[in-house]
Amino acid sequence: MRYLGHWPDLLADLALLGRVWIETEQPGVRSAQRRPLNGLRVHGVLGYLDTPGYQVRLLLDQCHALYGVNDEQGLTIEDRSEQPLVSVQLEAGAHPLPLRLLLCSLGAYGQRVTPAPHRYEGPRIAALEHHAIHRLQRDCQALEPEPGCPGLGFRDVAELSGRLSLNPRPARPVAAHADDDGDGDEGAIAVDPALVPCVLETLVDQVHPLVLISGSGGWVSRSIQQFYAHAYLDGQLSLRGDEARLELDVRAIDSAWVVGGHAGEHDGRSLRLYDEDGRAMAVIASAAAPGDCAGGMDTGPAASPRFSPQGRLQQDGYQGRHRFCRDEARLWTTLMNALTS
């Protein structure tokens, strides 16, 4: 059965579901976040959503079919091999009527439906530019924020979706000489993956705000989260918060890297985790950086300082929040220094 609509129509309809749990999974890591999906649009080969605290890149060339079973399992977008790219489920207590109407309108109850491909109406391009990785890079760069604003860039989307992989061998000599002059330029330092659970548990114990970038072969998201509970058993690390869950198989981490620079009060380093195939499993950074404290998740000019990392209006004034973020950043700096020492 073929649904005669297009991806832009479907993505717009997801806004009718309100706040939902959005789950993605790849070998070694599973993440779930509770967010509304209103505002999803299409640009080239990407579906995208940019809001304070949450960004999404949906790779439409990987999306093949939709599948819905019942109200509890919600809606799943699958690739051609019938592997789920992203699952959308109603939150507890939500009325199932909007989901039922959506699935019925698509004919997706208990069967897979395939949306019509999005029509490309732009100018004709050279054959080389039809290459999938070039199109992804072009569209990601068109949506990237202005310099100095945090955002979801091409590198993160390509590595977490499996389009690009890390080759640690050439990276190690580069990392050994990176940032020797201390000018804050980006460097890459390999760290012991066995220390990752300790670092994450320490951050969760202090309820440190984190930037979490995760996803699957077709859905990559960047969000600001505060986890407050953790559990570690038989190599499985579980983090919990009101709006997010993260399950990480520490045994699947083949290499861990601290990437980025530290200049002045701003620590721009991130912890990047890779599996044995060189595919990025997750990227974790501190949300206590000035840009994120000021609501810098917007992909346009710097956002209003009235927003906190969770998108709520500030009641204590921006200057008070900025000092708080600066204090929080010291924990992140101390942990990154310990990892790389």
XYZ file of C-alpha atoms in Angstrom:
341
model
C 0.000 0.000 0.000
C 1.301 3.436 -0.890
C 0.343 6.656 0.849
C 0.069 9.380 -1.783
C 1.267 12.211 0.424
C 4.819 13.499 0.875
C 7.215 13.663 3.818
C 6.548 17.375 4.510
C 2.851 16.575 5.008
C 3.574 13.699 7.384
C 6.112 15.612 9.459
C 3.671 18.493 9.870
C 0.986 16.071 11.100
C 3.255 14.819 13.906
C 2.651 18.132 15.687
C -0.903 16.951 16.407
C 0.412 14.336 18.851
C 1.701 16.914 21.354
C 4.515 15.831 23.672
C 5.705 12.345 22.768
C 8.537 9.978 23.615
C 11.022 9.837 20.734
C 13.250 6.757 20.816
C 16.301 5.957 18.698
C 18.664 3.024 18.899
C 21.876 1.745 17.396
C 24.200 -1.049 18.593
C 25.400 -0.170 22.081
C 23.205 2.832 22.807
C 19.517 3.659 23.117
C 18.074 7.049 23.894
C 14.552 8.312 24.491
C 13.445 11.916 24.884
C 10.084 13.491 25.634
C 9.475 16.411 23.309
C 6.827 17.962 21.054
C 7.500 17.618 17.329
C 5.684 20.697 16.100
C 7.791 22.663 13.649
C 9.346 19.778 11.694
C 10.096 20.988 8.173
C 11.944 19.732 5.107
C 15.054 21.194 3.498
C 16.584 19.187 0.671
C 17.284 15.651 1.919
C 16.706 16.628 5.549
C 13.751 16.938 7.821
C 14.731 19.416 10.525
C 13.542 20.903 13.775
C 15.336 23.730 15.587
C 14.053 24.883 18.974
C 15.747 26.081 22.176
C 17.096 22.931 23.783
C 16.257 20.486 20.990
C 17.394 20.006 17.403
C 16.628 17.209 14.933
C 18.008 16.125 11.568
C 15.939 13.415 9.819
C 17.712 11.850 6.823
C 14.848 11.390 4.389
C 16.875 9.327 1.923
C 17.116 6.631 4.641
C 13.398 6.688 5.481
C 11.348 4.117 3.574
C 8.146 3.152 5.386
C 5.838 3.934 8.277
C 4.469 1.305 10.589
C 1.933 1.480 13.406
C 0.795 -1.401 15.615
C -1.298 0.042 18.438
C -1.666 3.024 20.764
C 1.121 1.854 23.073
C 3.773 1.206 20.403
C 2.894 4.335 18.452
C 4.456 5.100 15.093
C 7.770 3.857 13.696
C 9.760 5.105 10.701
C 11.783 2.280 9.120
C 14.522 1.944 6.523
C 14.412 -0.419 3.530
C 15.550 -3.367 5.634
C 12.608 -2.780 8.019
C 14.931 -1.626 10.800
C 13.444 1.174 12.952
C 15.081 4.572 12.578
C 12.881 6.343 15.115
C 9.850 5.404 17.201
C 7.264 7.936 18.382
C 5.146 6.928 21.378
C 2.513 8.778 23.363
C 3.459 9.802 26.883
C 1.634 8.203 29.799
C -1.871 9.544 30.265
C -2.112 11.127 26.811
C -5.356 10.599 24.911
C -4.805 8.151 22.021
C -7.321 9.750 19.647
C -4.840 11.970 17.706
C -2.531 8.994 17.120
C -5.420 6.779 16.015
C -6.614 9.421 13.564
C -3.111 9.825 12.153
C -2.522 6.089 11.715
C -5.980 5.575 10.212
C -5.516 8.422 7.753
C -2.250 6.810 6.634
C -3.638 3.283 6.608
C -0.717 2.360 8.854
C -2.483 0.214 11.460
C -0.702 -3.147 11.358
C 0.884 -2.591 7.951
C 3.692 -0.642 6.344
C 3.008 2.307 4.115
C 5.458 4.177 1.922
C 5.126 7.946 1.492
C 5.767 9.359 -1.936
C 9.280 10.813 -2.257
C 9.662 14.526 -1.811
C 9.818 16.365 -5.116
C 13.015 18.294 -5.750
C 12.209 21.650 -7.333
C 15.630 23.301 -7.166
C 18.028 23.938 -10.051
C 19.679 21.052 -11.854
C 23.029 20.140 -10.296
C 26.143 18.404 -11.499
C 26.388 14.604 -11.279
C 28.992 14.763 -8.497
C 26.643 16.820 -6.354
C 24.077 14.003 -6.489
C 26.335 11.943 -4.209
C 24.529 11.256 -0.915
C 27.285 12.537 1.365
C 27.620 15.769 -0.641
C 23.890 16.436 -0.503
C 23.883 15.785 3.231
C 26.805 18.143 3.775
C 25.213 20.854 1.641
C 21.881 20.725 3.463
C 23.459 20.470 6.921
C 25.624 23.507 6.251
C 22.587 25.451 5.067
C 20.953 24.827 8.462
C 24.001 25.332 10.665
C 23.966 28.278 13.098
C 26.138 31.326 12.812
C 29.755 31.005 14.005
C 30.031 30.955 17.782
C 26.520 29.570 18.350
C 26.197 25.922 19.438
C 24.280 23.717 17.061
C 23.982 20.399 15.244
C 26.527 20.362 12.422
C 27.384 18.130 9.487
C 30.119 16.245 11.330
C 27.801 15.091 14.122
C 24.987 14.154 11.735
C 27.330 12.230 9.418
C 29.151 10.332 12.180
C 26.069 9.396 14.225
C 24.123 8.290 11.151
C 27.010 6.108 9.972
C 27.865 8.177 6.878
C 31.366 8.938 8.212
C 33.489 6.826 10.539
C 36.512 7.469 12.726
C 39.882 5.970 11.855
C 41.804 6.221 15.141
C 45.246 5.435 13.698
C 45.824 8.709 11.806
C 43.984 10.603 14.543
C 46.427 9.600 17.273
C 49.560 11.346 15.906
C 47.464 14.410 15.125
C 46.086 14.370 18.667
C 49.562 14.060 20.145
C 50.580 17.391 18.601
C 47.210 19.130 18.833
C 46.839 22.294 20.844
C 50.477 22.327 21.966
C 50.529 26.103 21.814
C 47.540 26.372 24.168
C 45.645 28.741 21.884
C 42.372 26.887 22.247
C 42.380 25.299 18.770
C 40.551 21.999 18.464
C 42.484 18.917 19.524
C 41.612 15.248 19.985
C 42.929 13.169 22.880
C 42.146 9.472 23.264
C 41.013 8.472 26.759
C 40.324 5.173 28.513
C 36.730 4.030 27.721
C 36.598 2.298 31.110
C 36.527 5.749 32.757
C 33.418 6.890 30.877
C 30.886 5.461 33.395
C 32.648 7.178 36.301
C 32.600 10.534 34.499
C 28.924 10.290 33.562
C 27.895 9.133 37.035
C 29.728 12.084 38.594
C 27.951 14.518 36.270
C 24.570 12.952 37.026
C 25.198 13.035 40.785
C 25.699 16.797 40.485
C 22.722 17.175 38.099
C 25.093 18.866 35.664
C 23.280 20.059 32.495
C 24.502 18.089 29.496
C 24.360 18.420 25.749
C 23.476 14.975 24.366
C 23.840 14.181 20.671
C 22.563 10.732 19.712
C 20.506 8.985 17.095
C 20.276 6.252 14.499
C 20.923 5.755 10.801
C 18.173 8.207 9.908
C 17.495 10.418 12.939
C 20.061 12.520 14.821
C 19.137 14.894 17.636
C 20.910 17.365 19.901
C 19.266 18.169 23.215
C 20.039 19.753 26.562
C 19.201 17.400 29.432
C 19.574 17.101 33.184
C 19.797 13.500 34.361
C 19.359 12.858 38.071
C 19.581 9.051 38.418
C 21.998 6.402 37.179
C 22.554 2.651 37.452
C 25.483 0.513 36.304
C 25.212 -3.278 36.072
C 27.152 -5.808 33.971
C 28.556 -3.176 31.646
C 25.185 -1.465 31.104
C 24.976 2.184 32.159
C 21.517 3.699 32.497
C 20.820 7.425 32.987
C 17.397 8.820 33.865
C 15.807 12.238 33.883
C 12.292 13.667 33.678
C 12.605 14.284 29.952
C 15.159 11.717 28.799
C 16.575 8.225 29.215
C 19.948 6.966 27.999
C 21.131 3.345 28.003
C 24.766 2.756 27.109
C 26.570 -0.562 26.701
C 30.033 0.408 27.930
C 31.483 -2.810 26.477
C 30.570 -1.598 22.994
C 32.761 1.506 23.320
C 35.912 0.836 21.310
C 37.424 4.311 21.703
C 36.612 7.498 23.579
C 37.974 10.923 22.702
C 37.980 14.337 24.310
C 37.684 16.721 21.368
C 37.791 20.501 21.276
C 39.530 23.344 23.009
C 39.456 25.137 26.357
C 39.981 28.869 26.200
C 39.374 31.184 29.141
C 36.110 30.482 30.975
C 34.632 28.593 28.021
C 35.333 24.850 27.904
C 34.254 23.716 24.463
C 35.481 20.152 24.829
C 33.166 17.218 24.175
C 33.364 13.509 24.961
C 32.885 11.453 21.792
C 32.245 7.695 21.966
C 32.877 5.305 19.038
C 32.276 1.599 18.435
C 34.699 -0.852 16.834
C 33.516 0.135 13.337
C 34.428 3.769 13.976
C 30.809 4.886 14.133
C 29.906 7.540 16.675
C 27.670 6.180 19.440
C 27.082 9.446 21.291
C 28.568 12.891 21.800
C 28.330 14.441 25.264
C 29.264 18.006 26.174
C 28.588 20.496 28.928
C 25.502 22.683 28.639
C 27.020 25.135 31.110
C 28.771 26.982 28.275
C 27.672 30.630 27.905
C 25.959 29.995 24.580
C 23.728 27.247 25.952
C 23.029 29.150 29.177
C 21.731 31.961 27.029
C 19.495 29.666 25.015
C 22.000 29.328 22.181
C 20.320 26.255 20.675
C 18.593 28.455 18.125
C 20.148 28.196 14.686
C 19.846 31.851 13.912
C 21.454 34.769 15.740
C 22.143 34.317 19.448
C 18.886 33.671 21.274
C 17.424 35.792 24.001
C 19.100 35.317 27.397
C 15.655 34.924 28.919
C 15.814 31.180 28.197
C 17.545 28.609 30.373
C 18.914 25.299 28.970
C 15.449 23.815 29.492
C 13.768 26.657 27.600
C 12.022 28.147 30.643
C 11.802 31.843 31.303
C 14.401 33.055 33.717
C 13.077 34.393 36.981
C 16.422 35.236 38.554
C 17.806 37.375 35.733
C 20.384 36.531 33.098
C 23.417 37.693 35.038
C 22.617 35.394 37.960
C 22.173 32.445 35.608
C 25.433 33.243 33.839
C 27.363 33.084 37.109
C 25.649 29.792 37.926
C 26.637 28.333 34.577
C 30.215 29.468 35.083
C 30.339 27.606 38.397
C 28.836 24.499 36.822
C 31.407 24.600 34.027
C 34.215 24.098 36.542
C 33.053 20.515 37.182
C 33.152 19.707 33.475
C 36.607 21.267 33.118
C 37.922 19.304 36.104
C 36.618 15.994 34.716
C 37.944 16.605 31.201
C 41.346 17.552 32.647
C 41.348 14.344 34.689
C 40.501 12.237 31.649
C 43.250 13.729 29.519
C 45.983 13.969 32.156
